[in-house]
Every structure is written in C-alpha cells, then in structure tokens.
Amino acid sequence: MLRLFDTARGGVYPVEPRDPGKVSMYVCGPTVYGPPHVGHGRFSLVFDVIRRYLEWSGFEVTYVSNITDVDDNIINRAARENVDWTDVATYWERAWYEAMDAIGVKRPNVDPHASAFIERMVELVGDLVEHGVAYETADGVYFQAERVEDYGLLARQSIDSLRAGARVETIEEKRSPVDFALWKKAKPGEPSWPSPWGDGRPGWHTECVVMSLDILGDGFDIHGGGQDLAFPHHENERAQAVAEGHTFVRHWVHNGWVVVEGEKMSKSLGNFTNLMDLVEWGDPRAYRLLVLRSHYRAPIEVTRVSVADAGEALRRLDRFAETFAAAQGGVADEAALARFREVMDDDLGTPAAMAMLFDLVTRANSDQDTAAAAAAFEICRAVGLELRTTSGEIGEKALELARRRDEARAAKDWALADALRDELIEMGYEVEDTPTGTRLRTR
Ligand SMILES: [Zn+2]
C-alpha cells in the first residue's frame, strides 16, 4: 500500500482507506482571478500523479477539487475592470481548466464552487457560534482558535508560539491574534449573502471544510495542497471540523514549493512564473516529468533550461515508444514493476521511479527487450506520462512540409514558413513551434 508523509503525524504512514478499495481525496483548488502559475501547476501535477498511481494500483478514487469563486481578489479585479465578479470568476476558471488540460491533469470527479455552498457555510458558522467557539464582531464572525485543544497540529507549533508569531491585528475586537474570520460582513458594493449576522460572505477556511465533508463525508482519506496551505488554511479547516465533533481527515499531504526568485532574477535566469508560458514555450508534458524527477516534498525550480532538458528526455521516450509500440500491453518484466511499486509506495519515490524508467528504455533499446519495454509503458501509464507515437499517424507529405518549414524558418523566410504552416493546418494537423523545430500533432 502507498505510504505517504502525513503532516499531522509528522511521519510516513500507510494510506489506509476508510472504505476498502476506495480512496477519497480533497485537494484545495484555485481562487479564480488570474492566470495559473507554476505553483498551481506543481500541486495539480503532484496530486494527479498520486491519483493516477492509486488508480493504476486498483483503487477507485474520488477526486474532489474546489473552485473558490468568492474572494477578495476576485471582487477587487472585478472592481478594477468594471465588470461583474461572476464574469471574472467564469473567465479565469476557463483559463484554469485550459492550463490543466494542457499539462494533462485529469479533471476532478467533483469541482464544488464556493458560491453554491454559502447556505451550508452559514449553517456551520451558526453552529459554531451556538456552541460558543465563535463570536461576532463589528466586521464579522471569528473562530476562537484556542478552544481547539491541539490547534497548531498542522503548523507543527504550539498555540503559544503561533500567538507570539501572529501579525499584530488592527481589529481590536478579536480575542486572540490566532482567531480567524468565518464570516465577513459586506462593505457597500460587495457581493453578499444573507446571514444571522447581516449580509456578507464566508471566509475561505469555512468553504473547504463544508465542501469536503459534504461531498466526501467524515473521515475522508487524503486532504492535500501545497505546503503553504498547511497553516493557516488547513489548520483552520480542521479546527472547525474538530469543534463540531467531526472526524475530519485521515491523511494530510502537502507538496513542496516552487522556488522562483525575485522578478529581476526570474527574468535573467529565465524562470517561469505563468504556467501557460511554460506550456507554450516547451513541451507541455515537460512539467510533469520535471515534477516526477523531484521528490514531491522537495522544492523545485522551474527554468527554461530544466524545461528544455525535460523536453529532450521526452523525445527520447517518444522515440522509444515508436520503436516498441508493439510491446505496449504485452508481457512486462514483473520484477521491474515490483521494484517500481516498491519505490512509489515509499512516500511516492518518483525520482527513483523515473531513473528506473529510463534504465528500462535503455535496456529495451540495447537488448531489444520487449518485457523491459512493456514495463516502461506501464510505468508511464501509472504516472500519467503520455508518449507520442507519431510516425504511424503523420503522413510523409506532412513530415516533408514540416522539414521545409524548418528550413524556411532557419532562412528567416517567414512568408514561406507561414504558408507551409497554413497548409499543414488545412491538412488537419496542429502545428507547434518547439526549440528543436516544428512539431505536428493530429487533431
Ligand atoms: Zn482549501
């Protein structure tokens, strides 16, 4: 069984599902007010790999990831652009899924939208007030964090040190600096919903606790997100669940940062911040391979050099896939797959798994070993690495036109290059410019 680091227990433990054979996952999704960045891409890929690996291992996975469509950033952007807040949310949600599709992240089974769960959130806040763990102030309703005995569990800090480290607040009515907003009373012109404490909107932490428990039920298996969500977001979700007597989450999983230096440095080093820039510049599959080559809890840096390098490795895999297409689904080297399971089950050892994959490819190439090839295909399937076998699908004429187009581009004959591209598109191909030339895909 897959063993993963559990933030709450501070160690690696087996994922023991609540319902045998089934795994329920809730991964905190985006607040939709701008383009997804590489940090979004990383958590999406990490949890997509966990999901796919569990499915490959025979589990039925229910994957829930929310869309936060009620938020200060959305409201501010709408005010700036003089449009309705729902237009901002709808537009950037579409952009989100386009980016996820481009990097091959499977769509969630359920993607709850905060705006559809407001009534349930009002109910929870009401219960918390009634039970004396939340209190009303002039600007909202706050949760009294100190009422939860082990508050600080996910932060891995005591409540005293959290209190000492908290930002000095200007809201005098807050009883403690660690208390957090469950309900924010609306200011004029803001979107709002009715509640016993006046019109307003829920806090982010209330959103995820309500939606995850409503959809997956008490004691669901994996709650995930980037490391920056462990505290305060997940801590505060958990505090509300615990205060209401819920068994919340069995396994807390958090992935490491994407390290991007300051703006100036990011330009000079060619680091990516916008996920779509990365997708459009390199091979869209490259980010998955980069993520797989690092341990999910380690920080990674995403640069043009590392993306191009991953793209090169993918071309090697594609060439392998073309050569050994017939081996796919055939009898695989069982010992290799057993070893693959072993490294993956040990806290998702994808760097070792990728090293194994490339070893298998080398073995297949040098020994014409179809069992090694079949195992390599299986590994790619298990982690969601899509291999492209193009030679069968793309006609000779198209390849010839692509070659002529590369020559035209090298000679800076843009008119000819554009004409050849148009011809290829007319023939039904998608034409992509990559650092190594024109890439064709059938539509
Ligand atoms: Zn969340």
Short mmCIF file of C-alpha atoms and ligand atoms in Angstrom, two decimals:
data_model
loop_
_atom_site.label_atom_id
_atom_site.label_comp_id
_atom_site.label_asym_id
_atom_site.label_seq_id
_atom_site.Cartn_x
_atom_site.Cartn_y
_atom_site.Cartn_z
CA MET A 1 0.00 0.00 0.00
CA LEU A 2 1.08 3.54 -0.70
CA ARG A 3 2.77 5.20 2.26
CA LEU A 4 2.88 8.98 2.38
CA PHE A 5 4.17 11.61 4.76
CA ASP A 6 1.30 12.75 6.98
CA THR A 7 1.75 16.34 8.12
CA ALA A 8 -0.43 15.79 11.20
CA ARG A 9 1.62 12.86 12.49
CA GLY A 10 4.96 14.15 11.20
CA GLY A 11 6.00 10.87 9.60
CA VAL A 12 5.44 8.45 6.73
CA TYR A 13 2.35 6.25 7.22
CA PRO A 14 0.33 3.91 5.01
CA VAL A 15 -2.73 5.44 3.39
CA GLU A 16 -5.35 3.18 4.94
CA PRO A 17 -8.62 3.95 3.19
CA ARG A 18 -11.82 4.43 5.15
CA ASP A 19 -13.66 2.21 2.64
CA PRO A 20 -11.68 -0.79 1.41
CA GLY A 21 -10.68 -0.44 -2.23
CA LYS A 22 -11.68 3.21 -2.43
CA VAL A 23 -9.72 6.38 -1.83
CA SER A 24 -11.34 9.77 -1.32
CA MET A 25 -9.23 12.88 -1.98
CA TYR A 26 -9.89 16.57 -1.50
CA VAL A 27 -7.31 18.91 -2.99
CA CYS A 28 -7.68 22.65 -2.45
CA GLY A 29 -8.23 24.20 -5.85
CA PRO A 30 -7.65 27.67 -7.26
CA THR A 31 -9.12 31.05 -6.47
CA VAL A 32 -10.07 32.08 -9.97
CA TYR A 33 -8.96 35.67 -10.54
CA GLY A 34 -5.82 35.42 -12.68
CA PRO A 35 -3.63 33.11 -14.75
CA PRO A 36 -2.45 29.89 -13.05
CA HIS A 37 1.21 29.99 -12.04
CA VAL A 38 3.79 27.24 -11.83
CA GLY A 39 2.99 26.67 -8.14
CA HIS A 40 -0.57 25.75 -9.13
CA GLY A 41 0.85 23.51 -11.82
CA ARG A 42 3.02 21.69 -9.34
CA PHE A 43 0.35 20.82 -6.77
CA SER A 44 -2.03 19.83 -9.56
CA LEU A 45 0.58 17.51 -11.05
CA VAL A 46 1.65 16.02 -7.70
CA PHE A 47 -1.92 15.10 -6.73
CA ASP A 48 -2.72 13.98 -10.27
CA VAL A 49 0.22 11.57 -10.03
CA ILE A 50 -1.00 10.30 -6.63
CA ARG A 51 -4.49 9.85 -8.04
CA ARG A 52 -3.31 8.06 -11.18
CA TYR A 53 -0.93 5.85 -9.25
CA LEU A 54 -3.70 4.82 -6.84
CA GLU A 55 -5.99 4.10 -9.79
CA TRP A 56 -3.26 2.14 -11.51
CA SER A 57 -2.84 0.18 -8.25
CA GLY A 58 -6.51 -0.82 -8.43
CA PHE A 59 -8.23 1.72 -6.18
CA GLU A 60 -11.40 3.54 -7.07
CA VAL A 61 -10.51 7.18 -6.46
CA THR A 62 -12.96 10.00 -5.85
CA TYR A 63 -11.09 13.22 -6.52
CA VAL A 64 -12.64 16.47 -5.37
CA SER A 65 -11.05 19.85 -6.02
CA ASN A 66 -12.87 23.10 -5.40
CA ILE A 67 -13.12 26.35 -7.28
CA THR A 68 -13.00 29.38 -4.98
CA ASP A 69 -15.22 31.81 -6.84
CA VAL A 70 -15.98 34.15 -3.91
CA ASP A 71 -12.93 36.03 -2.71
CA ASP A 72 -11.43 39.49 -2.15
CA ASN A 73 -9.08 39.15 -5.12
CA ILE A 74 -11.98 38.35 -7.47
CA ILE A 75 -14.01 41.26 -6.12
CA ASN A 76 -11.05 43.64 -6.45
CA ARG A 77 -10.31 42.59 -10.01
CA ALA A 78 -13.97 42.96 -10.97
CA ALA A 79 -14.00 46.49 -9.49
CA ARG A 80 -10.79 47.37 -11.37
CA GLU A 81 -12.12 46.07 -14.66
CA ASN A 82 -15.60 47.38 -14.01
CA VAL A 83 -17.24 44.00 -14.65
CA ASP A 84 -19.36 41.64 -12.59
CA TRP A 85 -17.42 39.44 -10.16
CA THR A 86 -19.03 36.34 -11.68
CA ASP A 87 -17.53 37.27 -15.08
CA VAL A 88 -14.06 37.39 -13.55
CA ALA A 89 -14.56 34.00 -11.88
CA THR A 90 -16.01 32.37 -15.01
CA TYR A 91 -13.27 33.68 -17.26
CA TRP A 92 -10.39 32.58 -15.04
CA GLU A 93 -11.97 29.22 -14.28
CA ARG A 94 -11.94 28.51 -18.00
CA ALA A 95 -8.29 29.56 -18.14
CA TRP A 96 -7.56 27.25 -15.22
CA TYR A 97 -9.02 24.18 -16.92
CA GLU A 98 -7.32 25.01 -20.21
CA ALA A 99 -4.00 25.01 -18.39
CA MET A 100 -4.84 21.79 -16.53
CA ASP A 101 -5.85 20.08 -19.78
CA ALA A 102 -2.62 21.26 -21.39
CA ILE A 103 -0.45 19.66 -18.70
CA GLY A 104 -2.56 16.50 -18.69
CA VAL A 105 -4.15 16.84 -15.24
CA LYS A 106 -7.34 14.80 -15.09
CA ARG A 107 -10.47 16.74 -14.27
CA PRO A 108 -11.83 16.24 -10.73
CA ASN A 109 -14.81 13.95 -10.27
CA VAL A 110 -16.46 16.85 -8.45
CA ASP A 111 -15.41 20.52 -8.53
CA PRO A 112 -17.58 22.29 -5.96
CA HIS A 113 -17.90 26.05 -6.32
CA ALA A 114 -17.91 28.09 -3.12
CA SER A 115 -20.82 30.23 -4.31
CA ALA A 116 -23.06 27.13 -4.44
CA PHE A 117 -22.43 26.20 -0.78
CA ILE A 118 -22.99 29.51 1.03
CA GLU A 119 -26.12 28.34 2.86
CA ARG A 120 -24.29 25.33 4.25
CA MET A 121 -21.44 27.58 5.36
CA VAL A 122 -23.88 29.89 7.15
CA GLU A 123 -25.26 26.81 8.92
CA LEU A 124 -21.80 25.76 10.10
CA VAL A 125 -20.90 29.25 11.33
CA GLY A 126 -24.24 29.35 13.18
CA ASP A 127 -23.47 26.02 14.85
CA LEU A 128 -20.02 27.23 15.89
CA VAL A 129 -21.49 30.43 17.38
CA GLU A 130 -24.17 28.40 19.17
CA HIS A 131 -21.56 26.06 20.63
CA GLY A 132 -19.58 29.01 21.96
CA VAL A 133 -16.45 28.57 19.85
CA ALA A 134 -17.15 31.54 17.55
CA TYR A 135 -18.14 35.13 18.26
CA GLU A 136 -19.50 38.09 16.38
CA THR A 137 -17.63 41.38 15.97
CA ALA A 138 -18.38 44.59 14.11
CA ASP A 139 -16.87 43.24 10.89
CA GLY A 140 -17.73 39.57 11.01
CA VAL A 141 -17.71 36.31 12.93
CA TYR A 142 -14.48 34.83 14.28
CA PHE A 143 -13.45 31.39 15.40
CA GLN A 144 -11.80 31.10 18.79
CA ALA A 145 -8.78 29.02 17.88
CA GLU A 146 -7.69 28.39 21.45
CA ARG A 147 -10.87 26.39 22.06
CA VAL A 148 -9.44 23.56 19.98
CA GLU A 149 -7.07 21.62 22.15
CA ASP A 150 -4.47 20.61 19.58
CA TYR A 151 -4.64 23.77 17.46
CA GLY A 152 -1.23 24.07 15.80
CA LEU A 153 -1.06 20.39 14.86
CA LEU A 154 -0.52 21.03 11.14
CA ALA A 155 1.65 24.09 11.74
CA ARG A 156 3.77 21.81 13.95
CA GLN A 157 3.81 24.61 16.51
CA SER A 158 2.23 25.21 19.90
CA ILE A 159 -0.57 27.71 20.16
CA ASP A 160 1.69 29.89 22.30
CA SER A 161 4.33 30.20 19.62
CA LEU A 162 1.63 30.76 16.97
CA ARG A 163 0.15 33.53 19.11
CA ALA A 164 3.56 35.11 19.58
CA GLY A 165 4.30 34.93 15.86
CA ALA A 166 0.93 36.23 14.65
CA ARG A 167 0.69 39.56 12.95
CA VAL A 168 -0.44 42.37 15.21
CA GLU A 169 -4.05 42.95 14.26
CA THR A 170 -5.91 46.16 13.94
CA ILE A 171 -9.21 44.52 14.72
CA GLU A 172 -9.45 45.21 18.44
CA GLU A 173 -12.46 43.01 18.98
CA LYS A 174 -10.52 39.88 18.07
CA ARG A 175 -9.94 37.99 21.30
CA SER A 176 -6.67 36.47 20.15
CA PRO A 177 -4.35 37.10 17.20
CA VAL A 178 -4.77 33.46 16.11
CA ASP A 179 -8.57 33.76 15.80
CA PHE A 180 -9.73 33.73 12.20
CA ALA A 181 -12.73 35.01 10.21
CA LEU A 182 -15.58 32.63 9.47
CA TRP A 183 -17.87 35.32 8.09
CA LYS A 184 -17.02 38.73 6.68
CA LYS A 185 -19.69 41.39 6.78
CA ALA A 186 -20.17 43.05 3.40
CA LYS A 187 -18.97 46.53 2.62
CA PRO A 188 -21.08 48.60 0.19
CA GLY A 189 -20.96 47.32 -3.36
CA GLU A 190 -19.56 43.89 -2.50
CA PRO A 191 -21.34 40.67 -3.37
CA SER A 192 -23.10 39.31 -0.31
CA TRP A 193 -25.43 36.67 1.01
CA PRO A 194 -27.86 36.87 3.93
CA SER A 195 -26.92 35.53 7.35
CA PRO A 196 -27.97 35.97 11.00
CA TRP A 197 -25.03 38.41 11.35
CA GLY A 198 -26.06 40.55 8.41
CA ASP A 199 -25.20 40.29 4.73
CA GLY A 200 -21.69 39.12 3.96
CA ARG A 201 -19.62 36.26 2.67
CA PRO A 202 -17.86 33.26 4.18
CA GLY A 203 -14.14 33.01 4.94
CA TRP A 204 -12.02 30.73 2.79
CA HIS A 205 -11.34 28.21 5.58
CA THR A 206 -15.07 27.65 6.08
CA GLU A 207 -15.54 26.96 2.40
CA CYS A 208 -13.25 23.94 2.20
CA VAL A 209 -14.34 22.28 5.45
CA VAL A 210 -18.00 22.44 4.41
CA MET A 211 -17.49 21.25 0.84
CA SER A 212 -15.08 18.43 1.66
CA LEU A 213 -17.27 16.98 4.42
CA ASP A 214 -20.49 17.45 2.43
CA ILE A 215 -19.14 15.63 -0.59
CA LEU A 216 -16.77 13.04 0.88
CA GLY A 217 -18.18 12.58 4.40
CA ASP A 218 -16.47 12.25 7.77
CA GLY A 219 -13.01 10.73 7.89
CA PHE A 220 -12.21 11.00 4.20
CA ASP A 221 -8.81 9.73 3.17
CA ILE A 222 -6.48 12.41 1.79
CA HIS A 223 -6.61 16.17 2.14
CA GLY A 224 -3.95 17.79 0.02
CA GLY A 225 -2.44 21.01 -1.17
CA GLY A 226 0.75 22.97 -1.35
CA GLN A 227 2.90 23.25 1.75
CA ASP A 228 1.82 26.87 2.20
CA LEU A 229 -1.75 25.66 2.86
CA ALA A 230 -0.91 23.53 5.91
CA PHE A 231 -1.08 26.63 8.05
CA PRO A 232 -3.29 28.54 8.43
CA HIS A 233 -5.74 27.22 5.82
CA HIS A 234 -5.80 23.52 6.65
CA GLU A 235 -5.25 24.12 10.36
CA ASN A 236 -8.33 26.33 10.38
CA GLU A 237 -10.44 23.93 8.34
CA ARG A 238 -9.51 21.23 10.79
CA ALA A 239 -10.24 23.39 13.85
CA GLN A 240 -13.83 23.93 12.67
CA ALA A 241 -14.35 20.25 11.95
CA VAL A 242 -12.93 19.21 15.32
CA ALA A 243 -15.03 21.81 17.16
CA GLU A 244 -18.14 20.29 15.57
CA GLY A 245 -17.16 16.77 16.58
CA HIS A 246 -16.26 15.56 13.08
CA THR A 247 -13.57 13.06 12.30
CA PHE A 248 -12.04 15.11 9.53
CA VAL A 249 -9.12 13.76 7.53
CA ARG A 250 -7.14 10.55 7.76
CA HIS A 251 -4.03 11.71 5.91
CA TRP A 252 -2.71 15.25 5.34
CA VAL A 253 -0.45 15.52 2.30
CA HIS A 254 1.48 18.64 1.32
CA ASN A 255 3.85 19.21 -1.58
CA GLY A 256 6.96 21.42 -1.63
CA TRP A 257 7.42 24.89 -3.03
CA VAL A 258 8.31 26.03 -6.50
CA VAL A 259 11.26 28.30 -5.93
CA VAL A 260 11.14 31.39 -8.08
CA GLU A 261 13.50 34.15 -7.18
CA GLY A 262 12.60 37.83 -7.39
CA GLU A 263 11.20 39.37 -10.54
CA LYS A 264 14.56 40.54 -11.84
CA MET A 265 16.23 37.24 -11.21
CA SER A 266 13.35 35.32 -12.76
CA LYS A 267 13.87 37.21 -16.00
CA SER A 268 17.63 36.92 -16.08
CA LEU A 269 17.55 33.22 -15.27
CA GLY A 270 14.59 32.54 -17.47
CA ASN A 271 12.41 31.14 -14.73
CA PHE A 272 8.75 30.65 -15.42
CA THR A 273 6.01 32.03 -13.23
CA ASN A 274 2.99 31.77 -15.53
CA LEU A 275 2.02 28.18 -16.24
CA MET A 276 0.74 28.87 -19.76
CA ASP A 277 4.05 30.50 -20.70
CA LEU A 278 5.76 27.25 -19.79
CA VAL A 279 3.21 25.19 -21.74
CA GLU A 280 3.51 27.38 -24.81
CA TRP A 281 7.29 27.59 -24.73
CA GLY A 282 8.24 23.98 -24.23
CA ASP A 283 6.75 20.52 -24.48
CA PRO A 284 3.51 20.69 -22.44
CA ARG A 285 4.41 17.33 -20.88
CA ALA A 286 7.77 18.60 -19.66
CA TYR A 287 6.49 19.99 -16.38
CA ARG A 288 5.09 16.58 -15.37
CA LEU A 289 8.45 14.97 -15.99
CA LEU A 290 10.19 17.73 -14.02
CA VAL A 291 7.79 17.21 -11.12
CA LEU A 292 8.30 13.45 -11.28
CA ARG A 293 12.07 13.82 -11.25
CA SER A 294 11.91 15.67 -7.91
CA HIS A 295 10.53 14.32 -4.68
CA TYR A 296 7.08 15.85 -4.11
CA ARG A 297 8.09 17.33 -0.75
CA ALA A 298 11.32 18.89 -2.02
CA PRO A 299 11.44 22.39 -3.50
CA ILE A 300 11.92 22.68 -7.27
CA GLU A 301 12.99 25.47 -9.57
CA VAL A 302 11.41 25.69 -13.00
CA THR A 303 13.68 27.27 -15.57
CA ARG A 304 13.92 27.25 -19.36
CA VAL A 305 16.96 25.05 -19.05
CA SER A 306 15.20 22.42 -16.91
CA VAL A 307 12.08 22.52 -19.10
CA ALA A 308 14.12 22.12 -22.28
CA ASP A 309 16.06 19.29 -20.67
CA ALA A 310 12.84 17.51 -19.73
CA GLY A 311 11.59 18.04 -23.28
CA GLU A 312 14.71 16.35 -24.61
CA ALA A 313 14.15 13.38 -22.29
CA LEU A 314 10.56 13.14 -23.51
CA ARG A 315 11.71 12.96 -27.12
CA ARG A 316 13.86 10.02 -26.11
CA LEU A 317 10.77 8.38 -24.61
CA ASP A 318 8.75 9.17 -27.74
CA ARG A 319 11.37 7.56 -29.97
CA PHE A 320 11.32 4.54 -27.69
CA ALA A 321 7.51 4.42 -27.87
CA GLU A 322 7.63 4.48 -31.66
CA THR A 323 10.19 1.72 -31.85
CA PHE A 324 8.48 -0.54 -29.33
CA ALA A 325 4.82 0.34 -29.99
CA ALA A 326 4.04 -3.36 -30.47
CA ALA A 327 5.31 -4.19 -26.97
CA GLN A 328 2.74 -1.97 -25.28
CA GLY A 329 0.33 -4.04 -23.18
CA GLY A 330 2.47 -7.13 -23.68
CA VAL A 331 4.11 -9.31 -21.03
CA ALA A 332 6.02 -6.92 -18.78
CA ASP A 333 9.10 -7.52 -16.70
CA GLU A 334 7.35 -8.28 -13.40
CA ALA A 335 10.44 -7.81 -11.28
CA ALA A 336 10.85 -4.30 -12.67
CA LEU A 337 7.22 -3.45 -11.94
CA ALA A 338 7.52 -4.85 -8.41
CA ARG A 339 10.51 -2.61 -7.85
CA PHE A 340 8.57 0.32 -9.30
CA ARG A 341 5.72 -0.29 -6.82
CA GLU A 342 8.22 -0.52 -4.02
CA VAL A 343 9.80 2.87 -4.71
CA MET A 344 6.44 4.54 -5.37
CA ASP A 345 4.85 3.11 -2.22
CA ASP A 346 7.73 4.52 -0.19
CA ASP A 347 6.42 8.09 0.08
CA LEU A 348 5.99 8.43 -3.69
CA GLY A 349 9.59 7.90 -4.75
CA THR A 350 9.13 9.29 -8.24
CA PRO A 351 12.81 10.29 -8.75
CA ALA A 352 13.83 6.63 -8.33
CA ALA A 353 10.88 5.55 -10.48
CA MET A 354 11.98 7.86 -13.30
CA ALA A 355 15.54 6.56 -13.08
CA MET A 356 14.11 3.04 -13.43
CA LEU A 357 12.00 4.09 -16.39
CA PHE A 358 14.99 5.42 -18.32
CA ASP A 359 17.01 2.32 -17.42
CA LEU A 360 14.25 0.14 -18.84
CA VAL A 361 14.22 2.22 -22.02
CA THR A 362 17.97 1.78 -22.35
CA ARG A 363 17.62 -1.97 -21.80
CA ALA A 364 14.83 -2.22 -24.34
CA ASN A 365 16.87 -0.31 -26.91
CA SER A 366 20.12 -2.16 -26.39
CA ASP A 367 18.77 -5.71 -25.95
CA GLN A 368 15.55 -5.49 -27.96
CA ASP A 369 13.98 -6.49 -24.62
CA THR A 370 10.20 -6.32 -25.11
CA ALA A 371 9.47 -7.24 -21.46
CA ALA A 372 11.51 -4.21 -20.37
CA ALA A 373 9.66 -2.13 -22.97
CA ALA A 374 6.26 -3.29 -21.75
CA ALA A 375 7.26 -2.42 -18.16
CA ALA A 376 8.36 1.05 -19.28
CA PHE A 377 4.97 1.62 -20.93
CA GLU A 378 3.24 0.53 -17.72
CA ILE A 379 5.26 2.96 -15.62
CA CYS A 380 4.38 5.80 -17.96
CA ARG A 381 0.72 4.87 -17.68
CA ALA A 382 0.91 4.74 -13.87
CA VAL A 383 2.27 8.27 -13.55
CA GLY A 384 0.39 9.84 -16.46
CA LEU A 385 3.29 10.36 -18.85
CA GLU A 386 1.74 10.35 -22.28
CA LEU A 387 4.06 9.11 -25.01
CA ARG A 388 3.63 10.16 -28.61
CA THR A 389 4.00 7.72 -31.38
CA THR A 390 3.73 9.95 -34.36
CA SER A 391 5.17 8.03 -37.27
CA GLY A 392 2.06 5.94 -37.81
CA GLU A 393 -0.30 8.88 -37.77
CA ILE A 394 1.52 11.65 -39.54
CA GLY A 395 1.88 11.24 -43.27
CA GLU A 396 5.11 11.52 -45.23
CA LYS A 397 3.89 14.59 -47.06
CA ALA A 398 3.23 16.41 -43.77
CA LEU A 399 6.67 15.48 -42.43
CA GLU A 400 8.21 16.81 -45.65
CA LEU A 401 6.29 20.09 -45.32
CA ALA A 402 7.41 20.39 -41.68
CA ARG A 403 11.03 19.89 -42.77
CA ARG A 404 10.69 22.54 -45.46
CA ARG A 405 9.09 24.85 -42.88
CA ASP A 406 12.03 24.43 -40.51
CA GLU A 407 14.39 25.29 -43.36
CA ALA A 408 12.31 28.35 -44.22
CA ARG A 409 12.37 29.47 -40.59
CA ALA A 410 16.12 28.95 -40.37
CA ALA A 411 16.46 31.14 -43.50
CA LYS A 412 14.09 33.68 -41.91
CA ASP A 413 11.68 33.26 -44.83
CA TRP A 414 8.65 33.93 -42.65
CA ALA A 415 6.18 34.20 -45.53
CA LEU A 416 7.06 30.71 -46.75
CA ALA A 417 7.07 29.33 -43.20
CA ASP A 418 3.59 30.76 -42.59
CA ALA A 419 2.29 29.42 -45.88
CA LEU A 420 3.59 25.94 -45.06
CA ARG A 421 2.04 26.16 -41.58
CA ASP A 422 -1.33 27.09 -43.10
CA GLU A 423 -1.07 24.16 -45.48
CA LEU A 424 -0.36 21.79 -42.58
CA ILE A 425 -3.29 23.16 -40.60
CA GLU A 426 -5.51 22.65 -43.63
CA MET A 427 -4.33 19.06 -43.78
CA GLY A 428 -5.64 18.60 -40.23
CA TYR A 429 -2.52 19.00 -38.13
CA GLU A 430 -1.77 21.06 -35.09
CA VAL A 431 1.48 22.91 -35.69
CA GLU A 432 3.65 23.70 -32.72
CA ASP A 433 6.99 25.50 -32.63
CA THR A 434 9.49 23.89 -30.31
CA PRO A 435 13.16 24.67 -29.69
CA THR A 436 14.03 21.72 -31.92
CA GLY A 437 11.69 22.62 -34.75
CA THR A 438 8.15 22.10 -35.96
CA ARG A 439 6.13 19.54 -34.08
CA LEU A 440 2.99 18.07 -35.63
CA ARG A 441 0.03 16.55 -33.93
CA THR A 442 -3.10 15.13 -35.45
CA ARG A 443 -6.22 16.96 -34.38
ZN ZN B 1 -8.99 24.61 0.84
#
